[in-house]
CSV table of C-alpha atoms in Angstrom, one decimal:
chain,number,residue,atom,x,y,z
Q,1,MET,CA,-21.1,5.1,9.3
Q,2,TRP,CA,-17.5,6.4,8.8
Q,3,ARG,CA,-17.1,8.3,5.7
Q,4,SER,CA,-14.0,9.5,3.8
Q,5,GLN,CA,-12.6,13.0,4.2
Q,6,THR,CA,-14.8,16.0,3.4
Q,7,ARG,CA,-13.1,19.1,2.2
Q,8,ARG,CA,-14.6,22.5,2.3
Q,9,PRO,CA,-13.3,25.9,1.1
Q,10,LEU,CA,-13.0,28.2,4.1
Q,11,ALA,CA,-13.6,31.9,4.1
Q,12,SER,CA,-10.8,34.4,4.7
Q,13,ARG,CA,-11.0,36.6,7.8
Q,14,PRO,CA,-12.1,40.1,7.2
Q,15,ASP,CA,-8.9,41.6,8.3
Q,16,GLU,CA,-6.7,39.6,5.9
Q,17,PRO,CA,-6.4,39.6,2.1
Q,18,SER,CA,-8.5,37.1,0.2
Q,19,HIS,CA,-6.7,33.9,-0.8
Q,20,HIS,CA,-8.7,34.0,-4.0
Q,21,CYS,CA,-6.4,36.8,-5.0
Q,22,GLU,CA,-3.4,34.9,-3.7
Q,23,ARG,CA,-4.4,31.8,-5.7
Q,24,GLU,CA,-4.7,34.0,-8.8
Q,25,ALA,CA,-1.3,35.4,-8.2
Q,26,ASP,CA,0.1,31.9,-7.8
Q,27,MET,CA,-1.4,30.9,-11.1
Q,28,SER,CA,0.0,34.0,-12.8
Q,29,ASP,CA,3.4,33.1,-11.4
Q,30,GLN,CA,3.0,29.6,-12.8
Q,31,SER,CA,2.1,30.9,-16.2
Q,32,ALA,CA,5.0,33.2,-16.2
Q,33,THR,CA,7.5,30.5,-15.4
Q,34,GLY,CA,6.0,28.2,-18.1
Q,35,GLN,CA,4.1,24.9,-18.0
Q,36,ARG,CA,7.0,22.6,-17.2
Q,37,GLU,CA,7.0,23.3,-13.4
Q,38,GLY,CA,3.3,23.1,-13.0
Q,39,ALA,CA,2.9,19.9,-15.1
Q,40,GLY,CA,5.3,18.1,-12.8
Q,41,THR,CA,3.2,18.6,-9.7
Q,42,SER,CA,-0.3,17.7,-11.0
Q,43,ALA,CA,-2.2,15.2,-9.0
Q,44,ARG,CA,-2.3,12.7,-11.9
Q,45,VAL,CA,1.5,12.9,-12.2
Q,46,VAL,CA,1.9,12.2,-8.5
Q,47,LEU,CA,-0.5,9.2,-8.9
Q,48,LEU,CA,1.4,7.9,-11.9
Q,49,LEU,CA,4.7,8.2,-10.0
Q,50,CYS,CA,3.3,6.4,-7.0
Q,51,LEU,CA,1.8,3.7,-9.2
Q,52,LEU,CA,5.1,3.1,-11.1
Q,53,ALA,CA,7.0,2.9,-7.9
Q,54,VAL,CA,4.7,0.2,-6.6
Q,55,VAL,CA,4.8,-1.7,-9.9
Q,56,PHE,CA,8.6,-1.8,-9.6
Q,57,GLU,CA,8.5,-3.0,-6.0
Q,58,GLY,CA,5.9,-5.7,-7.1
Q,59,TYR,CA,8.4,-6.8,-9.8
Q,60,ASP,CA,11.2,-7.0,-7.3
Q,61,MET,CA,9.3,-9.1,-4.8
Q,62,VAL,CA,8.0,-11.6,-7.4
Q,63,ALA,CA,11.2,-11.8,-9.4
Q,64,TYR,CA,12.6,-14.3,-6.9
Q,65,GLY,CA,9.6,-16.7,-7.4
Q,66,THR,CA,10.1,-16.6,-11.2
Q,67,THR,CA,13.8,-17.4,-11.0
Q,68,LEU,CA,13.6,-19.9,-8.1
Q,69,PRO,CA,13.1,-23.1,-10.3
Q,70,SER,CA,16.2,-22.3,-12.3
Q,71,MET,CA,18.2,-21.4,-9.3
Q,72,LEU,CA,17.3,-24.7,-7.6
Q,73,ALA,CA,18.3,-26.6,-10.8
Q,74,ASP,CA,21.7,-24.8,-11.0
Q,75,PRO,CA,24.3,-26.5,-8.8
Q,76,ALA,CA,26.3,-23.2,-8.7
Q,77,TRP,CA,23.7,-21.7,-6.3
Q,78,ASN,CA,23.8,-24.8,-4.0
Q,79,LEU,CA,20.2,-24.2,-3.0
Q,80,THR,CA,17.9,-26.7,-1.3
Q,81,PRO,CA,14.2,-26.2,-1.1
Q,82,ALA,CA,14.5,-25.5,2.6
Q,83,ARG,CA,17.2,-22.9,2.2
Q,84,ALA,CA,15.3,-21.3,-0.7
Q,85,GLY,CA,12.3,-21.0,1.5
Q,86,VAL,CA,14.4,-19.3,4.2
Q,87,ILE,CA,15.8,-16.8,1.7
Q,88,GLY,CA,12.3,-16.1,0.5
Q,89,SER,CA,11.3,-15.1,4.1
Q,90,TYR,CA,14.2,-12.7,4.3
Q,91,ALA,CA,12.4,-10.2,2.0
Q,92,LEU,CA,9.3,-10.4,4.2
Q,93,VAL,CA,11.3,-9.7,7.3
Q,94,GLY,CA,13.0,-6.8,5.5
Q,95,MET,CA,9.6,-5.4,4.6
Q,96,LEU,CA,8.6,-5.4,8.3
Q,97,VAL,CA,11.8,-3.6,9.2
Q,98,GLY,CA,11.4,-1.1,6.5
Q,99,SER,CA,7.8,-0.3,7.5
Q,100,ILE,CA,8.8,0.2,11.1
Q,101,LEU,CA,11.7,2.4,10.2
Q,102,VAL,CA,9.8,4.7,7.9
Q,103,GLY,CA,6.9,5.0,10.3
Q,104,GLY,CA,9.2,6.7,12.8
Q,105,ILE,CA,10.7,9.3,10.5
Q,106,ALA,CA,8.4,10.0,7.5
Q,107,ASP,CA,6.3,12.6,9.2
Q,108,ARG,CA,9.5,14.4,10.3
Q,109,LEU,CA,11.8,14.1,7.3
Q,110,GLY,CA,9.2,14.3,4.6
Q,111,ARG,CA,7.5,11.9,2.2
Q,112,ARG,CA,9.3,12.9,-1.0
Q,113,THR,CA,12.9,12.4,0.2
Q,114,LEU,CA,12.1,9.0,1.8
Q,115,MET,CA,10.0,7.8,-1.2
Q,116,ILE,CA,12.8,8.5,-3.6
Q,117,THR,CA,15.4,7.0,-1.3
Q,118,ALA,CA,13.4,3.9,-0.8
Q,119,THR,CA,13.0,3.4,-4.5
Q,120,GLY,CA,16.7,3.8,-5.2
Q,121,TRP,CA,17.5,1.6,-2.2
Q,122,PHE,CA,15.5,-1.5,-3.3
Q,123,SER,CA,16.6,-1.1,-6.9
Q,124,ALA,CA,20.3,-0.9,-5.9
Q,125,TRP,CA,20.1,-4.0,-3.9
Q,126,MET,CA,18.5,-5.8,-6.9
Q,127,GLY,CA,21.8,-5.0,-8.6
Q,128,VAL,CA,23.6,-6.7,-5.7
Q,129,CYS,CA,21.3,-9.8,-6.2
Q,130,ALA,CA,22.5,-9.8,-9.9
Q,131,ILE,CA,26.2,-10.0,-9.0
Q,132,ALA,CA,25.9,-12.1,-5.8
Q,133,PRO,CA,28.5,-15.0,-6.1
Q,134,ASP,CA,26.6,-17.3,-3.7
Q,135,ALA,CA,23.2,-17.8,-2.0
Q,136,THR,CA,24.5,-16.2,1.3
Q,137,LEU,CA,25.1,-12.8,-0.2
Q,138,PHE,CA,22.0,-13.2,-2.4
Q,139,GLY,CA,19.9,-13.7,0.8
Q,140,VAL,CA,21.4,-10.6,2.4
Q,141,ALA,CA,20.6,-8.6,-0.7
Q,142,ARG,CA,17.0,-9.9,-0.7
Q,143,PHE,CA,16.6,-8.8,2.9
Q,144,PHE,CA,17.6,-5.2,2.0
Q,145,VAL,CA,15.4,-5.3,-1.1
Q,146,GLY,CA,12.6,-6.0,1.4
Q,147,VAL,CA,13.6,-3.1,3.6
Q,148,GLY,CA,13.2,-0.7,0.7
Q,149,VAL,CA,9.9,-2.2,-0.4
Q,150,GLY,CA,8.6,-2.1,3.1
Q,151,ALA,CA,9.5,1.6,3.4
Q,152,LEU,CA,8.0,2.6,0.1
Q,153,ILE,CA,4.5,0.9,0.8
Q,154,PRO,CA,3.2,3.4,3.4
Q,155,LEU,CA,4.9,6.4,1.7
Q,156,ALA,CA,3.1,5.6,-1.6
Q,157,ALA,CA,-0.2,5.1,0.2
Q,158,ALA,CA,0.1,8.4,2.1
Q,159,MET,CA,1.2,10.4,-1.0
Q,160,ALA,CA,-1.6,8.9,-3.2
Q,161,VAL,CA,-4.3,9.9,-0.7
Q,162,GLU,CA,-2.9,13.3,0.0
Q,163,PHE,CA,-2.7,14.2,-3.7
Q,164,SER,CA,-6.1,12.7,-4.5
Q,165,PRO,CA,-8.8,15.1,-5.8
Q,166,LYS,CA,-11.9,15.7,-3.7
Q,167,GLY,CA,-13.9,12.5,-3.3
Q,168,LYS,CA,-11.3,10.2,-4.9
Q,169,ASN,CA,-9.2,9.2,-1.9
Q,170,HIS,CA,-9.9,5.5,-2.1
Q,171,THR,CA,-9.9,5.4,-5.9
Q,172,TYR,CA,-6.4,6.8,-6.0
Q,173,SER,CA,-5.3,4.4,-3.3
Q,174,ALA,CA,-6.7,1.4,-5.1
Q,175,ILE,CA,-5.1,2.4,-8.4
Q,176,VAL,CA,-1.7,2.6,-6.7
Q,177,TRP,CA,-2.1,-0.7,-5.0
Q,178,ALA,CA,-3.1,-2.4,-8.2
Q,179,GLY,CA,0.5,-1.7,-9.2
Q,180,PHE,CA,1.8,-4.4,-6.8
Q,181,PRO,CA,0.1,-7.4,-8.4
Q,182,GLY,CA,0.7,-5.6,-11.8
Q,183,GLY,CA,4.5,-5.7,-11.1
Q,184,GLY,CA,4.1,-9.4,-10.2
Q,185,VAL,CA,2.5,-10.1,-13.5
Q,186,LEU,CA,5.3,-8.1,-15.3
Q,187,ALA,CA,7.9,-10.3,-13.5
Q,188,SER,CA,6.1,-13.5,-14.5
Q,189,LEU,CA,5.8,-12.5,-18.1
Q,190,LEU,CA,9.4,-11.3,-18.3
Q,191,GLY,CA,10.5,-14.5,-16.6
Q,192,LEU,CA,9.0,-16.6,-19.3
Q,193,VAL,CA,11.3,-14.8,-21.9
Q,194,VAL,CA,14.3,-13.6,-20.0
Q,195,VAL,CA,15.4,-16.5,-17.8
Q,196,ASP,CA,15.8,-19.1,-20.5
Q,197,ALA,CA,17.3,-16.6,-23.0
Q,198,PHE,CA,19.6,-14.6,-20.7
Q,199,GLY,CA,19.8,-16.5,-17.4
Q,200,VAL,CA,18.6,-15.9,-13.9
Q,201,ARG,CA,20.8,-12.8,-13.2
Q,202,ALA,CA,19.2,-10.9,-16.0
Q,203,MET,CA,15.9,-10.7,-14.1
Q,204,TYR,CA,17.8,-8.9,-11.3
Q,205,TRP,CA,19.7,-6.6,-13.6
Q,206,ILE,CA,16.3,-5.4,-14.9
Q,207,GLY,CA,15.6,-4.5,-11.2
Q,208,LEU,CA,18.2,-1.7,-11.6
Q,209,VAL,CA,15.9,0.2,-14.1
Q,210,PRO,CA,14.2,2.2,-11.3
Q,211,LEU,CA,17.5,3.5,-9.9
Q,212,LEU,CA,18.9,4.4,-13.3
Q,213,VAL,CA,15.8,5.8,-15.0
Q,214,PHE,CA,12.9,6.3,-12.6
Q,215,VAL,CA,14.7,7.9,-9.6
Q,216,PRO,CA,15.9,10.8,-11.8
Q,217,ILE,CA,12.3,11.3,-13.0
Q,218,MET,CA,11.1,11.3,-9.4
Q,219,LEU,CA,13.7,13.9,-8.4
Q,220,LYS,CA,12.4,16.2,-11.2
Q,221,LEU,CA,8.7,15.7,-10.9
Q,222,LEU,CA,7.7,14.4,-7.4
Q,223,PRO,CA,6.6,17.2,-5.1
Q,224,GLU,CA,6.8,17.2,-1.3
Q,225,SER,CA,3.7,16.6,0.7
Q,226,PRO,CA,1.9,19.9,1.2
Q,227,SER,CA,0.8,18.9,4.7
Q,228,PHE,CA,4.4,18.1,5.7
Q,229,LEU,CA,5.5,21.5,4.4
Q,230,LEU,CA,2.7,23.3,6.2
Q,231,ALA,CA,3.7,21.6,9.5
Q,232,ARG,CA,7.2,22.9,9.0
Q,233,GLY,CA,6.0,26.5,8.5
Q,234,ARG,CA,6.5,26.6,4.8
Q,235,VAL,CA,3.0,27.8,4.1
Q,236,ASP,CA,3.5,29.5,0.7
Q,237,GLU,CA,5.3,26.5,-0.7
Q,238,ALA,CA,2.6,24.1,0.6
Q,239,ASN,CA,-0.2,26.2,-0.9
Q,240,ARG,CA,1.7,26.6,-4.2
Q,241,ILE,CA,2.1,22.8,-4.6
Q,242,ALA,CA,-1.5,22.2,-3.6
Q,243,ASP,CA,-2.7,24.7,-6.1
Q,244,ARG,CA,-0.7,23.4,-9.0
Q,245,ALA,CA,-1.7,19.8,-8.2
Q,246,GLY,CA,-5.3,20.9,-8.3
Q,247,ILE,CA,-6.1,19.7,-4.7
Q,248,ASP,CA,-7.4,21.6,-1.7
Q,249,ARG,CA,-4.9,23.4,0.5
Q,250,PRO,CA,-3.9,21.5,3.6
Q,251,GLU,CA,-5.2,22.1,7.1
Q,252,PRO,CA,-2.6,23.3,9.6
Q,253,PRO,CA,-1.9,21.1,12.7
Q,254,ARG,CA,-3.7,22.0,15.9
Q,255,PRO,CA,-1.7,23.7,18.6
Q,256,GLY,CA,0.0,20.9,20.6
Q,257,GLU,CA,-1.0,18.2,18.1
Q,258,LYS,CA,1.4,15.3,18.2
Q,259,VAL,CA,3.2,14.3,15.0
Q,260,GLY,CA,4.2,10.9,13.7
Q,261,PRO,CA,4.1,7.7,15.8
Q,262,ARG,CA,3.4,9.5,19.1
Q,263,ALA,CA,0.0,10.6,17.7
Q,264,LEU,CA,-1.1,7.0,17.0
Q,265,PHE,CA,-1.6,6.1,20.7
Q,266,THR,CA,-3.2,9.3,21.9
Q,267,ARG,CA,-6.7,8.9,23.4
Q,268,GLU,CA,-8.2,10.1,20.2
Q,269,LEU,CA,-6.6,7.5,17.9
Q,270,ARG,CA,-5.5,4.6,20.2
Q,271,ARG,CA,-8.5,2.4,19.6
Q,272,ALA,CA,-8.5,3.0,15.8
Q,273,THR,CA,-4.7,2.3,15.7
Q,274,LEU,CA,-5.1,-1.1,17.4
Q,275,LEU,CA,-8.1,-2.0,15.2
Q,276,PHE,CA,-6.3,-1.1,12.0
Q,277,GLY,CA,-3.4,-3.2,13.1
Q,278,LEU,CA,-5.7,-6.2,13.7
Q,279,LEU,CA,-7.5,-5.5,10.4
Q,280,SER,CA,-4.3,-5.4,8.4
Q,281,ALA,CA,-2.9,-8.5,10.2
Q,282,CYS,CA,-6.0,-10.4,9.2
Q,283,GLY,CA,-5.8,-9.1,5.6
Q,284,LEU,CA,-2.2,-10.0,5.0
Q,285,LEU,CA,-2.5,-13.4,6.8
Q,286,LEU,CA,-5.1,-14.3,4.3
Q,287,THR,CA,-3.2,-12.8,1.4
Q,288,TYR,CA,0.0,-14.8,2.0
Q,289,ALA,CA,-1.7,-18.0,3.3
Q,290,LEU,CA,-4.0,-18.2,0.3
Q,291,ASN,CA,-1.2,-17.4,-2.2
Q,292,THR,CA,1.0,-20.0,-0.7
Q,293,TRP,CA,-1.4,-22.8,0.0
Q,294,LEU,CA,-4.5,-22.5,-2.3
Q,295,PRO,CA,-3.0,-24.6,-5.1
Q,296,LYS,CA,-2.0,-27.3,-2.7
Q,297,LEU,CA,-5.4,-27.2,-1.0
Q,298,MET,CA,-7.3,-27.5,-4.3
Q,299,GLN,CA,-4.9,-30.3,-5.5
Q,300,SER,CA,-5.7,-32.2,-2.3
Q,301,SER,CA,-9.4,-31.7,-3.0
Q,302,GLY,CA,-9.0,-33.7,-6.3
Q,303,PHE,CA,-7.9,-31.1,-8.9
Q,304,GLY,CA,-5.0,-31.6,-11.2
Q,305,SER,CA,-1.9,-29.4,-10.8
Q,306,SER,CA,-2.8,-27.1,-13.7
Q,307,SER,CA,-6.3,-26.6,-12.5
Q,308,ALA,CA,-5.0,-26.0,-9.0
Q,309,LEU,CA,-2.7,-23.2,-10.3
Q,310,THR,CA,-5.6,-21.7,-12.2
Q,311,PHE,CA,-7.4,-21.2,-8.9
Q,312,LEU,CA,-4.4,-19.0,-7.9
Q,313,LEU,CA,-4.7,-17.0,-11.1
Q,314,VAL,CA,-8.4,-16.5,-10.5
Q,315,LEU,CA,-7.9,-15.5,-6.9
Q,316,ASN,CA,-5.4,-12.8,-7.9
Q,317,ALA,CA,-7.6,-11.6,-10.8
Q,318,GLY,CA,-10.4,-10.9,-8.2
Q,319,ALA,CA,-7.8,-9.0,-6.1
Q,320,ILE,CA,-6.9,-6.8,-9.0
Q,321,ILE,CA,-10.2,-6.1,-10.7
Q,322,VAL,CA,-12.8,-5.8,-7.9
Q,323,PRO,CA,-10.9,-3.2,-5.6
Q,324,LEU,CA,-10.9,-0.7,-8.5
Q,325,PHE,CA,-14.7,-0.7,-8.3
Q,326,ALA,CA,-15.0,-1.2,-4.6
Q,327,SER,CA,-12.8,1.8,-4.0
Q,328,ARG,CA,-15.2,4.0,-5.9
Q,329,LEU,CA,-18.0,2.8,-3.8
Q,330,SER,CA,-15.8,3.6,-0.7
Q,331,ASP,CA,-15.5,7.2,-1.9
Q,332,ARG,CA,-19.3,7.4,-2.1
Q,333,ILE,CA,-20.5,5.6,1.1
Q,334,GLY,CA,-17.3,5.3,3.2
Q,335,PRO,CA,-14.7,2.6,3.4
Q,336,GLN,CA,-15.9,1.0,6.6
Q,337,ALA,CA,-18.9,-0.8,5.3
Q,338,VAL,CA,-17.2,-1.7,2.0
Q,339,THR,CA,-14.2,-3.2,3.7
Q,340,ALA,CA,-16.3,-5.2,6.2
Q,341,ALA,CA,-18.6,-6.4,3.4
Q,342,SER,CA,-15.6,-7.5,1.3
Q,343,LEU,CA,-14.2,-9.6,4.2
Q,344,ALA,CA,-17.6,-11.1,5.1
Q,345,SER,CA,-18.3,-12.1,1.5
Q,346,ALA,CA,-14.8,-13.7,1.4
Q,347,ALA,CA,-15.6,-15.7,4.5
Q,348,VAL,CA,-18.7,-17.1,2.9
Q,349,ALA,CA,-16.9,-17.9,-0.4
Q,350,ILE,CA,-14.1,-19.6,1.5
Q,351,LEU,CA,-16.5,-21.8,3.5
Q,352,VAL,CA,-18.2,-22.9,0.3
Q,353,LEU,CA,-14.8,-23.7,-1.3
Q,354,SER,CA,-14.4,-26.5,1.2
Q,355,THR,CA,-17.6,-28.2,-0.1
Q,356,ASP,CA,-18.3,-30.5,-3.0
Q,357,VAL,CA,-19.8,-28.1,-5.7
Q,358,SER,CA,-19.3,-27.7,-9.4
Q,359,SER,CA,-15.9,-26.6,-10.7
Q,360,TRP,CA,-17.2,-23.5,-12.3
Q,361,LEU,CA,-18.8,-22.4,-9.0
Q,362,LEU,CA,-15.5,-23.0,-7.2
Q,363,PHE,CA,-13.7,-20.8,-9.7
Q,364,ALA,CA,-16.3,-18.1,-9.1
Q,365,LEU,CA,-15.9,-18.5,-5.4
Q,366,ALA,CA,-12.1,-18.2,-5.7
Q,367,PHE,CA,-12.6,-14.9,-7.6
Q,368,VAL,CA,-14.8,-13.6,-4.7
Q,369,ALA,CA,-12.3,-14.9,-2.1
Q,370,GLY,CA,-9.5,-13.0,-3.8
Q,371,ALA,CA,-11.5,-9.8,-4.0
Q,372,GLY,CA,-12.5,-10.1,-0.4
Q,373,THR,CA,-9.1,-11.0,1.1
Q,374,ILE,CA,-6.2,-9.7,-1.1
Q,375,GLY,CA,-8.4,-7.1,-2.6
Q,376,ALA,CA,-9.7,-6.1,0.9
Q,377,GLN,CA,-6.1,-5.3,1.9
Q,378,VAL,CA,-6.1,-2.6,-0.8
Q,379,LEU,CA,-9.2,-1.1,0.8
Q,380,ILE,CA,-7.6,-1.4,4.3
Q,381,TYR,CA,-4.6,0.7,3.2
Q,382,GLY,CA,-6.8,3.3,1.7
Q,383,PHE,CA,-9.1,3.3,4.8
Q,384,ALA,CA,-6.2,3.9,7.1
Q,385,ALA,CA,-4.5,6.5,4.9
Q,386,SER,CA,-7.7,8.6,4.7
Q,387,TYR,CA,-8.5,8.1,8.4
Q,388,PHE,CA,-5.3,9.3,10.1
Q,389,PRO,CA,-4.7,13.0,10.1
Q,390,ALA,CA,-2.0,14.4,7.8
Q,391,SER,CA,0.4,15.0,10.7
Q,392,SER,CA,0.6,11.2,11.4
Q,393,ARG,CA,-0.6,9.7,8.1
Q,394,ALA,CA,2.7,8.2,7.1
Q,395,ALA,CA,3.2,6.8,10.6
Q,396,GLY,CA,-0.3,5.4,10.5
Q,397,THR,CA,0.0,3.7,7.2
Q,398,ALA,CA,3.5,2.4,8.3
Q,399,TRP,CA,1.9,0.9,11.4
Q,400,VAL,CA,-0.8,-0.8,9.4
Q,401,ALA,CA,1.8,-2.2,7.0
Q,402,SER,CA,4.1,-3.3,9.9
Q,403,VAL,CA,1.5,-5.1,11.9
Q,404,GLY,CA,0.1,-6.6,8.7
Q,405,ARG,CA,3.5,-8.1,8.0
Q,406,LEU,CA,3.3,-10.1,11.2
Q,407,GLY,CA,0.1,-11.6,9.9
Q,408,GLY,CA,1.8,-12.2,6.5
Q,409,VAL,CA,4.7,-14.1,8.1
Q,410,THR,CA,2.3,-16.1,10.4
Q,411,GLY,CA,-0.2,-17.1,7.7
Q,412,PRO,CA,1.7,-19.7,5.7
Q,413,THR,CA,3.2,-21.3,8.8
Q,414,LEU,CA,-0.1,-21.5,10.7
Q,415,THR,CA,-1.9,-22.9,7.6
Q,416,GLY,CA,0.9,-25.5,7.2
Q,417,LEU,CA,0.4,-26.6,10.9
Q,418,VAL,CA,-3.3,-26.9,10.4
Q,419,ILE,CA,-2.9,-29.0,7.3
Q,420,ALA,CA,-0.2,-31.2,8.9
Q,421,ASN,CA,-2.4,-32.0,11.9
Q,422,GLY,CA,-5.6,-32.8,10.0
Q,423,SER,CA,-6.7,-35.7,7.8
Q,424,ASN,CA,-8.3,-33.3,5.2
Q,425,VAL,CA,-8.0,-29.7,4.1
Q,426,ALA,CA,-11.4,-28.5,5.3
Q,427,PRO,CA,-10.0,-27.1,8.6
Q,428,ALA,CA,-7.7,-24.8,6.7
Q,429,PHE,CA,-10.7,-23.3,4.9
Q,430,TYR,CA,-12.5,-22.9,8.2
Q,431,LEU,CA,-9.4,-21.1,9.6
Q,432,PHE,CA,-9.4,-18.7,6.6
Q,433,ALA,CA,-13.1,-18.0,7.0
Q,434,LEU,CA,-12.7,-17.3,10.7
Q,435,ILE,CA,-9.9,-14.8,10.1
Q,436,ALA,CA,-12.0,-13.0,7.5
Q,437,VAL,CA,-14.9,-12.7,10.0
Q,438,ILE,CA,-12.5,-11.3,12.6
Q,439,GLY,CA,-11.3,-8.8,10.1
Q,440,ALA,CA,-14.8,-7.7,9.2
Q,441,ILE,CA,-15.7,-7.2,12.8
Q,442,ALA,CA,-12.6,-5.1,13.3
Q,443,ALA,CA,-13.5,-2.9,10.4
Q,444,LEU,CA,-17.0,-2.3,11.8
Q,445,LEU,CA,-15.5,-1.4,15.2
Q,446,VAL,CA,-13.2,1.3,14.0
Q,447,PRO,CA,-14.5,4.5,15.6
Q,448,ARG,CA,-16.1,7.2,13.5
Q,449,GLN,CA,-14.0,10.3,13.1
Q,450,ARG,CA,-15.7,13.2,14.8
Q,451,ASN,CA,-15.6,16.8,14.1
Q,452,ASN,CA,-13.3,18.4,16.6
Q,453,ALA,CA,-11.6,21.6,17.5
Q,454,ALA,CA,-9.7,21.5,14.2
Q,455,VAL,CA,-12.9,22.4,12.4
Q,456,GLY,CA,-13.4,25.5,14.4
Q,457,GLN,CA,-9.8,26.4,14.2
Q,458,ALA,CA,-9.6,25.8,10.5
Q,459,ALA,CA,-12.6,28.0,9.9
Q,460,ALA,CA,-10.6,30.9,11.3
Q,461,VAL,CA,-7.6,30.2,9.1
Q,462,PRO,CA,-7.7,32.0,5.7
Q,463,GLY,CA,-7.3,30.0,2.6
Q,464,ILE,CA,-7.3,26.5,4.1
Q,465,ALA,CA,-9.4,24.3,1.8
Q,466,ARG,CA,-8.5,20.8,2.8
Q,467,GLN,CA,-10.5,19.5,5.7
Q,468,ASP,CA,-9.3,16.3,7.3
Q,469,ALA,CA,-11.8,16.2,10.2
Q,470,THR,CA,-14.7,14.0,9.1
Q,471,THR,CA,-18.2,13.3,9.9
C-alpha cells in the first residue's frame, strides 16, 4: 500500500561539521533578530495563509451564483439564462488556463511569487467585475478571475504539503481545501445581506479585500518553498526557512533530475501522472455534475424544491466535514486506500439514491455521496501533492487540477444529455456511480513510490532531514 512521505534525520559525514551545531546557530541568529521574523515563517502561519487564500478564491467563484438572480432580474445587465450560463463557464475555462500556465513555471519561478501574484490577480479582476458597464466586460473579467483562481489552487496545495509537519501532509492539505467550500458559504451568507441592501456590485467590491489587505500580509509573512530554494543552490536560506517553520530540511534534487512538467512524463512518474489525471477528472466531473444537477434530479424524483435544495446542502456538508477526518486516516495508513474507499462508498450511496427508500436514508446517502465525491477530490489533491517529488510538485498538482477541470466542464453537460435522452433520472445516478468506480480503480492502480537512489544520496548529504522517497 502506498503511504505518505516518511522523513528521517540523516547523519552528517565525519569530515563535515555537524548540522546540529548549525541549527543551533540558526536558532541563535533568530533569537538575536527577534521573534517577528521567525513567527512569520512558522508552519501554522503558512497553513493559515494558504487557507485564507483558498477561502477568498472560494468566495470569488461562488459570488457569481449569489448575484445571478438579481442580475437576471435587472434589465441593465441584459442577461438571459443562456447567456448567464455561458458567462458562468468562462470562469471554469479560466481556471483550466490558470492551472496549465502555473504548472509550467511554478517549479522554475518559485511558489511564493506566483501564489501572491495569483491572489492579487483574481482579486483585481473582481474589482473589474464591480465596475463592468455591461455583461460583455463582466464575462471577460470572470474569465480572468478564473485564471487567477486556477493558478492559486495547485500552488496552495504544494505549499500546504511542503510546510506540513511530519505525518500531517494530508491533514494540512484537507484543511486548506476546506477553505474553498468555506468561501462559498461566506459568499452565500454575505449575499443574503449585501445584495438587497447595497446591490450586486457590492459583492464584487468585497472581492478587492485580498488585494488591498491580504496581499500585503502575504508579502510580509509568506516564505518561499525550501525545496525550490535548495534546487536553486540557496542552501542556507532553504535550511533557515525550514528550521524556523519547524519542518524537516528539504532533500536536494538528484543529479540530472528533471524539474517541473518535464519530470511528470519520465519513466518513473508517467503512469502515476496519467492515473492522477484520470482520478482528478472523475472527481471533478462528479463534483460539478452533482452540484449542478442533484436538486433537479431529486425534484424529478418527487421532492419539493426546498427539499431538493436541502439535498445539495447535505451533499456539501459531507464534503466539508468528512475529509478533515479522512485526511488524518490518510496520514496514518496512506492516501491510496482511503481515496479508493471514499469513491467506492460514494458509488454505493449514489446507486441507492436512485431507489425508493425513506427520505431520512436518502439524506444520509447524500451526505456519504458528498464525502466520497467532492470530499474525495480534497484527498486526491493531497495524494498528488505528497506523491510527486519536490522538484515537480507544483507541476504535478497543476496537472491534476488542469485535467480535473476537463472533467468539471464535461460533467454538467454529459449529465444533461443523459437526462434529456431518458424517461427517468435513474440513468444519471448510474452514470455517477460508474464514474466513481472508475476513480476508485484509478486510485488503486497508482504505483507505489519506491526507495531509489535518492535515499542513498541523501544519506550522504549532511543535515538533510526531509525524505521524499517513500516506501
